[in-house]
Short mmCIF file of C-alpha atoms in Angstrom, two decimals:
data_model
loop_
_atom_site.label_atom_id
_atom_site.label_comp_id
_atom_site.label_asym_id
_atom_site.label_seq_id
_atom_site.Cartn_x
_atom_site.Cartn_y
_atom_site.Cartn_z
CA MET M 5 -42.05 3.02 22.48
CA VAL M 6 -39.52 2.95 19.95
CA LYS M 7 -37.32 0.11 18.33
CA ALA M 8 -34.09 -0.96 19.45
CA ILE M 9 -31.61 -3.26 18.89
CA ARG M 10 -30.63 -5.24 22.30
CA ILE M 11 -28.63 -8.22 23.45
CA HIS M 12 -30.40 -10.02 26.52
CA GLU M 13 -27.03 -12.31 26.61
CA HIS M 14 -23.60 -12.24 25.15
CA GLY M 15 -23.09 -14.38 21.95
CA GLY M 16 -22.79 -14.01 17.97
CA PRO M 17 -25.04 -11.92 15.95
CA GLU M 18 -27.81 -13.91 16.43
CA VAL M 19 -28.23 -12.28 20.10
CA LEU M 20 -29.23 -9.37 18.56
CA ARG M 21 -32.92 -8.76 19.17
CA TYR M 22 -35.21 -6.08 17.54
CA GLU M 23 -37.69 -5.20 19.92
CA ASP M 24 -39.90 -2.24 21.66
CA VAL M 25 -38.20 0.17 24.36
CA ASP M 26 -38.94 3.54 26.13
CA PRO M 27 -36.85 5.98 25.02
CA GLY M 28 -37.71 8.17 28.28
CA LYS M 29 -37.89 12.02 28.89
CA PRO M 30 -34.61 14.32 28.91
CA GLY M 31 -34.00 15.73 32.24
CA LYS M 32 -32.04 18.22 33.44
CA GLY M 33 -29.43 18.82 30.97
CA GLU M 34 -30.45 16.06 28.38
CA VAL M 35 -32.17 16.20 25.27
CA LEU M 36 -34.36 13.84 23.23
CA VAL M 37 -32.51 12.70 20.00
CA ARG M 38 -34.28 11.30 16.77
CA HIS M 39 -31.70 9.52 15.44
CA THR M 40 -31.52 9.31 11.35
CA ALA M 41 -28.38 7.42 11.04
CA ILE M 42 -26.32 4.94 13.47
CA GLY M 43 -22.35 4.05 12.85
CA LEU M 44 -21.62 0.49 12.85
CA ASN M 45 -17.74 -0.04 14.55
CA PHE M 46 -16.09 -3.37 15.64
CA ILE M 47 -15.93 -2.20 19.29
CA ASP M 48 -19.90 -3.03 19.07
CA THR M 49 -18.96 -6.43 18.48
CA TYR M 50 -16.65 -6.59 21.44
CA PHE M 51 -19.78 -5.41 23.53
CA ARG M 52 -22.05 -8.12 21.86
CA THR M 53 -19.86 -10.84 22.68
CA GLY M 54 -19.00 -9.85 26.35
CA LEU M 55 -15.13 -9.07 25.29
CA TYR M 56 -15.76 -5.50 26.52
CA PRO M 57 -17.87 -5.79 29.63
CA SER M 58 -20.97 -3.65 29.58
CA PRO M 59 -21.06 -0.80 31.90
CA SER M 60 -24.75 -1.24 32.65
CA GLY M 61 -25.32 -4.79 32.35
CA LEU M 62 -28.02 -6.71 30.54
CA PRO M 63 -30.08 -6.29 28.60
CA LEU M 64 -27.87 -3.92 26.53
CA THR M 65 -28.32 -1.44 23.63
CA LEU M 66 -25.23 -1.23 21.65
CA GLY M 67 -23.94 1.14 19.15
CA GLY M 68 -21.38 4.10 20.34
CA GLU M 69 -22.25 7.17 17.50
CA ALA M 70 -25.13 8.36 15.92
CA ALA M 71 -26.74 11.61 14.11
CA GLY M 72 -30.23 12.95 14.33
CA GLU M 73 -32.34 15.84 15.46
CA VAL M 74 -33.20 17.14 18.79
CA ILE M 75 -36.87 16.39 19.28
CA GLY M 76 -36.73 17.44 23.16
CA LEU M 77 -35.20 19.39 25.85
CA GLY M 78 -34.71 19.03 29.11
CA GLU M 79 -34.22 21.38 32.24
CA GLY M 80 -31.44 23.94 31.75
CA VAL M 81 -29.95 22.95 27.82
CA ASP M 82 -28.28 26.03 26.59
CA GLY M 83 -26.62 25.90 22.95
CA LEU M 84 -29.25 23.27 21.48
CA LYS M 85 -32.82 24.18 20.46
CA VAL M 86 -35.59 21.66 18.71
CA GLY M 87 -34.39 21.00 15.06
CA ASP M 88 -30.62 21.28 15.51
CA ARG M 89 -28.62 18.18 13.88
CA VAL M 90 -26.48 16.63 16.64
CA ALA M 91 -24.02 13.80 16.44
CA TYR M 92 -22.20 12.00 18.78
CA THR M 93 -19.92 9.20 20.28
CA GLY M 94 -20.11 7.01 23.35
CA GLY M 95 -20.52 4.34 25.58
CA PRO M 96 -23.36 1.85 24.17
CA GLY M 97 -26.93 2.44 23.28
CA ALA M 98 -26.98 4.07 19.79
CA TYR M 99 -28.81 1.29 18.02
CA VAL M 100 -32.37 2.59 18.48
CA GLU M 101 -34.74 4.96 17.22
CA GLN M 102 -34.68 7.75 19.89
CA ARG M 103 -32.23 8.50 22.70
CA VAL M 104 -32.08 10.82 25.62
CA MET M 105 -28.53 11.72 25.93
CA PRO M 106 -26.37 14.60 27.91
CA ALA M 107 -26.34 17.88 26.16
CA ASP M 108 -22.64 17.88 26.79
CA ARG M 109 -22.16 14.70 24.76
CA LEU M 110 -23.32 16.29 21.47
CA VAL M 111 -22.01 18.77 18.57
CA LYS M 112 -23.83 20.46 16.40
CA ILE M 113 -23.39 18.79 12.93
CA PRO M 114 -22.06 22.26 10.58
CA ASP M 115 -23.44 22.39 7.43
CA GLY M 116 -22.08 20.63 4.61
CA VAL M 117 -21.50 17.44 6.88
CA SER M 118 -24.70 14.86 6.32
CA ASP M 119 -25.85 13.07 8.95
CA GLU M 120 -24.97 9.66 7.45
CA GLU M 121 -21.51 11.65 7.25
CA ALA M 122 -21.53 12.45 10.75
CA ALA M 123 -23.23 8.98 11.92
CA GLY M 124 -20.25 7.37 10.60
CA MET M 125 -17.54 9.48 11.26
CA MET M 126 -17.62 10.87 15.04
CA LEU M 127 -16.15 7.51 16.40
CA LYS M 128 -14.05 6.63 13.48
CA GLY M 129 -13.05 10.05 12.82
CA MET M 130 -11.96 11.58 16.26
CA THR M 131 -10.13 8.47 16.75
CA ALA M 132 -8.20 9.29 13.87
CA GLU M 133 -7.87 12.83 15.20
CA TYR M 134 -6.08 11.62 18.13
CA LEU M 135 -4.06 8.88 17.19
CA LEU M 136 -2.34 11.36 14.47
CA ARG M 137 -2.46 14.39 16.24
CA ARG M 138 -2.06 13.54 20.06
CA THR M 139 -1.07 9.92 21.13
CA TYR M 140 2.02 10.42 18.31
CA ALA M 141 1.67 13.62 16.30
CA VAL M 142 2.64 12.60 12.86
CA LYS M 143 5.20 15.07 10.68
CA PRO M 144 6.43 14.64 7.01
CA GLY M 145 9.35 12.22 6.98
CA ASP M 146 7.89 9.72 9.75
CA ASN M 147 7.89 6.06 8.12
CA VAL M 148 4.22 5.25 10.00
CA LEU M 149 2.80 1.71 9.26
CA TYR M 150 -1.39 1.64 9.74
CA HIS M 151 -2.76 -2.04 9.78
CA ALA M 152 -6.39 -2.86 8.31
CA ALA M 153 -5.77 0.50 5.97
CA ALA M 154 -9.26 -0.45 4.29
CA GLY M 155 -11.11 0.05 7.62
CA GLY M 156 -13.43 2.70 8.80
CA VAL M 157 -10.62 4.34 10.63
CA GLY M 158 -8.19 3.53 8.20
CA LEU M 159 -9.62 5.32 5.42
CA ILE M 160 -9.72 8.38 7.51
CA PHE M 161 -6.45 8.09 8.62
CA GLY M 162 -5.05 7.67 5.57
CA GLN M 163 -6.59 11.11 3.57
CA TRP M 164 -5.78 12.92 6.71
CA ALA M 165 -2.20 11.38 7.12
CA LYS M 166 -1.77 12.55 3.27
CA HIS M 167 -3.18 15.89 4.31
CA LEU M 168 -0.48 16.32 6.63
CA GLY M 169 2.21 15.23 4.63
CA VAL M 170 3.12 11.63 5.78
CA ASP M 171 3.72 8.92 3.68
CA VAL M 172 2.00 5.82 5.39
CA ILE M 173 2.30 2.11 4.85
CA GLY M 174 -1.10 0.41 5.15
CA THR M 175 -1.48 -3.46 5.30
CA VAL M 176 -4.56 -4.98 3.90
CA GLY M 177 -5.87 -8.69 3.25
CA SER M 178 -7.28 -8.42 -0.74
CA ALA M 179 -5.62 -6.68 -3.82
CA GLU M 180 -9.31 -5.02 -3.65
CA LYS M 181 -8.67 -3.78 -0.21
CA GLY M 182 -5.58 -2.61 -1.66
CA GLU M 183 -6.82 -0.26 -4.11
CA LEU M 184 -9.38 1.05 -1.78
CA ALA M 185 -6.79 2.12 0.44
CA LYS M 186 -4.58 3.78 -1.95
CA ALA M 187 -7.46 5.93 -3.44
CA HIS M 188 -7.66 7.10 0.36
CA GLY M 189 -3.96 8.18 0.87
CA TYR M 190 -1.86 5.39 1.54
CA ALA M 191 1.75 5.90 -0.17
CA HIS M 192 2.36 2.18 0.14
CA ILE M 193 0.30 -1.14 0.27
CA VAL M 194 1.26 -4.52 1.81
CA ASN M 195 -1.41 -7.46 0.88
CA TYR M 196 -0.35 -9.18 4.58
CA ARG M 197 -2.12 -12.69 2.86
CA GLU M 198 0.41 -12.58 0.10
CA THR M 199 3.74 -10.84 1.75
CA ASP M 200 5.70 -11.03 4.93
CA PHE M 201 4.76 -7.04 6.25
CA VAL M 202 7.74 -7.04 8.21
CA LYS M 203 9.94 -7.42 5.43
CA ALA M 204 7.82 -5.53 3.66
CA VAL M 205 8.33 -2.73 5.71
CA SER M 206 11.69 -3.21 6.08
CA GLU M 207 12.29 -2.88 2.33
CA ILE M 208 10.27 -0.16 1.98
CA THR M 209 12.06 2.12 5.10
CA GLY M 210 15.39 0.96 3.64
CA GLY M 211 15.93 -0.76 6.78
CA ARG M 212 15.15 2.53 9.14
CA LYS M 213 11.49 0.98 10.29
CA CYS M 214 8.76 3.27 11.32
CA ASP M 215 8.59 5.57 14.05
CA VAL M 216 5.24 4.70 14.86
CA VAL M 217 2.87 1.50 14.35
CA TYR M 218 -0.88 1.61 14.65
CA ASP M 219 -2.23 -1.59 15.09
CA SER M 220 -6.27 -2.35 15.73
CA VAL M 221 -5.59 -5.75 14.72
CA GLY M 222 -4.16 -7.34 17.77
CA LYS M 223 -3.46 -11.32 18.28
CA ASP M 224 -2.35 -11.68 14.85
CA THR M 225 -0.31 -8.69 14.26
CA PHE M 226 1.10 -7.79 17.76
CA GLU M 227 4.55 -9.37 17.37
CA GLY M 228 5.13 -8.39 14.05
CA SER M 229 4.21 -4.81 14.63
CA LEU M 230 7.14 -4.76 17.20
CA ASP M 231 9.75 -5.92 14.64
CA CYS M 232 8.50 -2.83 12.42
CA LEU M 233 9.70 -0.55 14.99
CA ARG M 234 13.11 1.61 15.08
CA GLN M 235 14.58 2.06 18.28
CA ARG M 236 12.34 4.01 20.57
CA GLY M 237 9.97 3.58 18.23
CA LEU M 238 5.75 3.53 19.35
CA LEU M 239 3.85 0.88 19.06
CA VAL M 240 -0.27 2.08 19.25
CA SER M 241 -2.20 -0.66 20.09
CA PHE M 242 -5.79 0.67 19.92
CA GLY M 243 -8.09 -2.31 18.74
CA GLN M 244 -7.76 -6.39 18.58
CA SER M 245 -10.11 -7.17 15.71
CA SER M 246 -8.49 -10.58 15.11
CA GLY M 247 -8.33 -11.41 19.12
CA ALA M 248 -7.09 -10.20 22.57
CA VAL M 249 -3.32 -9.48 22.52
CA PRO M 250 -1.70 -12.68 24.65
CA PRO M 251 0.04 -11.57 27.86
CA VAL M 252 3.49 -9.51 26.99
CA ASN M 253 6.47 -9.51 29.09
CA ILE M 254 7.72 -6.02 28.93
CA GLY M 255 11.36 -7.13 28.75
CA ILE M 256 10.35 -7.70 25.18
CA LEU M 257 10.66 -4.17 24.66
CA SER M 258 13.64 -3.65 25.60
CA GLN M 259 15.43 -6.65 23.63
CA LYS M 260 13.60 -5.18 20.29
CA GLY M 261 15.17 -1.55 21.09
CA SER M 262 13.77 0.64 24.16
CA LEU M 263 10.44 0.24 22.24
CA TYR M 264 7.15 2.08 23.61
CA LEU M 265 3.82 0.17 23.61
CA THR M 266 0.38 2.34 24.30
CA ARG M 267 -3.06 1.24 24.61
CA PRO M 268 -5.30 4.26 23.96
CA THR M 269 -9.13 4.72 23.70
CA LEU M 270 -11.16 7.34 22.14
CA PHE M 271 -13.14 8.41 25.21
CA ASN M 272 -9.74 9.30 27.21
CA TYR M 273 -9.22 11.85 24.71
CA ILE M 274 -12.47 13.26 24.86
CA ALA M 275 -13.07 12.96 28.35
CA THR M 276 -13.67 16.80 29.11
CA ARG M 277 -16.22 19.07 26.69
CA ALA M 278 -12.98 21.04 25.50
CA GLU M 279 -11.68 17.81 24.21
CA LEU M 280 -14.77 16.77 22.81
CA GLU M 281 -15.08 20.49 21.28
CA ALA M 282 -11.87 20.60 19.75
CA SER M 283 -11.63 17.19 18.25
CA ALA M 284 -15.09 17.20 16.39
CA ALA M 285 -13.73 20.56 15.09
CA ALA M 286 -10.63 19.34 13.88
CA LEU M 287 -12.45 16.67 11.91
CA PHE M 288 -15.30 18.81 10.62
CA GLU M 289 -12.89 20.84 9.31
CA VAL M 290 -11.05 18.29 7.29
CA VAL M 291 -13.74 17.12 5.94
CA ARG M 292 -15.84 20.02 5.26
CA SER M 293 -12.40 20.78 3.22
CA GLY M 294 -12.29 17.81 1.18
CA ALA M 295 -9.36 16.55 2.62
CA VAL M 296 -11.29 14.17 3.79
CA LYS M 297 -14.00 12.32 2.44
CA ILE M 298 -16.39 9.90 4.35
CA ARG M 299 -17.85 7.40 2.10
CA ILE M 300 -20.77 5.54 2.93
CA ASN M 301 -20.13 1.85 1.61
CA GLN M 302 -22.92 0.21 3.33
CA ARG M 303 -26.18 0.93 4.53
CA TYR M 304 -28.64 -1.68 6.67
CA PRO M 305 -32.38 -1.49 7.97
CA LEU M 306 -31.78 -0.92 11.54
CA SER M 307 -33.43 -4.48 11.99
CA GLU M 308 -30.63 -6.16 9.96
CA ALA M 309 -28.00 -5.27 12.76
CA ALA M 310 -27.48 -8.87 12.87
CA GLN M 311 -26.66 -8.96 9.19
CA ALA M 312 -24.08 -6.07 9.47
CA HIS M 313 -22.31 -7.70 12.20
CA ARG M 314 -22.12 -10.98 10.04
CA ASP M 315 -20.35 -8.71 7.23
CA LEU M 316 -18.12 -6.62 9.62
CA GLU M 317 -16.84 -9.36 11.31
CA GLY M 318 -16.55 -11.42 7.80
CA ARG M 319 -14.31 -8.64 6.81
CA LYS M 320 -16.87 -8.04 3.51
CA THR M 321 -17.40 -4.30 4.62
CA THR M 322 -15.30 -1.56 3.88
CA GLY M 323 -14.89 1.78 5.27
CA THR M 324 -18.01 3.31 6.86
CA THR M 325 -21.31 1.44 7.42
CA VAL M 326 -24.46 2.83 8.87
CA LEU M 327 -27.45 1.54 10.11
CA ILE M 328 -30.57 3.32 9.28
CA PRO M 329 -33.55 3.49 11.74
#
């Protein structure tokens, strides 16, 4: 038996239980991974509260990304061996000391990338990759707005965008977070608690507004994000940390300039093995080159996952947080 964080009912951080589970044995095409670090992400709270439905019902082990060591192989596994360092992102199940995983959902961690870095960047880093390179391929000269610039995805996004030659406007909720975001590549910082971000964006862009807005905040920023777009601009709504966006009359997109709106998710961008490998390779490349640095700003024992969730939802964390089994 190994320890895991599971929920038996939906609710606040208090529903998280630290309990024994049987990891099972790897079957055909599977491996057993001993986790060394587990990533913490806002999507974990969505599964905890029931905002996102559990794919397997309850009880549910939370967590969508981790890194560790292969300690067991099932039949027919090629390309991996016991002792390999691996990382992954996927559906819930990572808040556990050991886990059986499909081998084709794992990527090897290259030299020069630590387990903690890998655990804390697979979901966030590959999210930044598809946002910047595929949902909208940013290029020098684009006006880009990113909400929650000091968050986990945001700090990777800012560095990567700067590496691509793009000046990004980032919104934050405090002066401290603004300094952090600026140190991670953002050319312009807007404190939304002190300034109307729509007016600020118009001023920064000389009235041109933005080609693309990336919004993971949701309810609190959705309407303002639309108002930050130029004609035929694109709003990428990829999260809802402030709550779900209310139902939208799509006629508003026409009224505000024939705008485009998309609601992407990482897992549709890494659905195939080839897509997963390409996204991970691009991420590892910018991290190993030093263009993007993954700073672990918070560490919690796995047993203290509830406190980690409280701090995350209370906006007390910045950048990357990992749970240590």
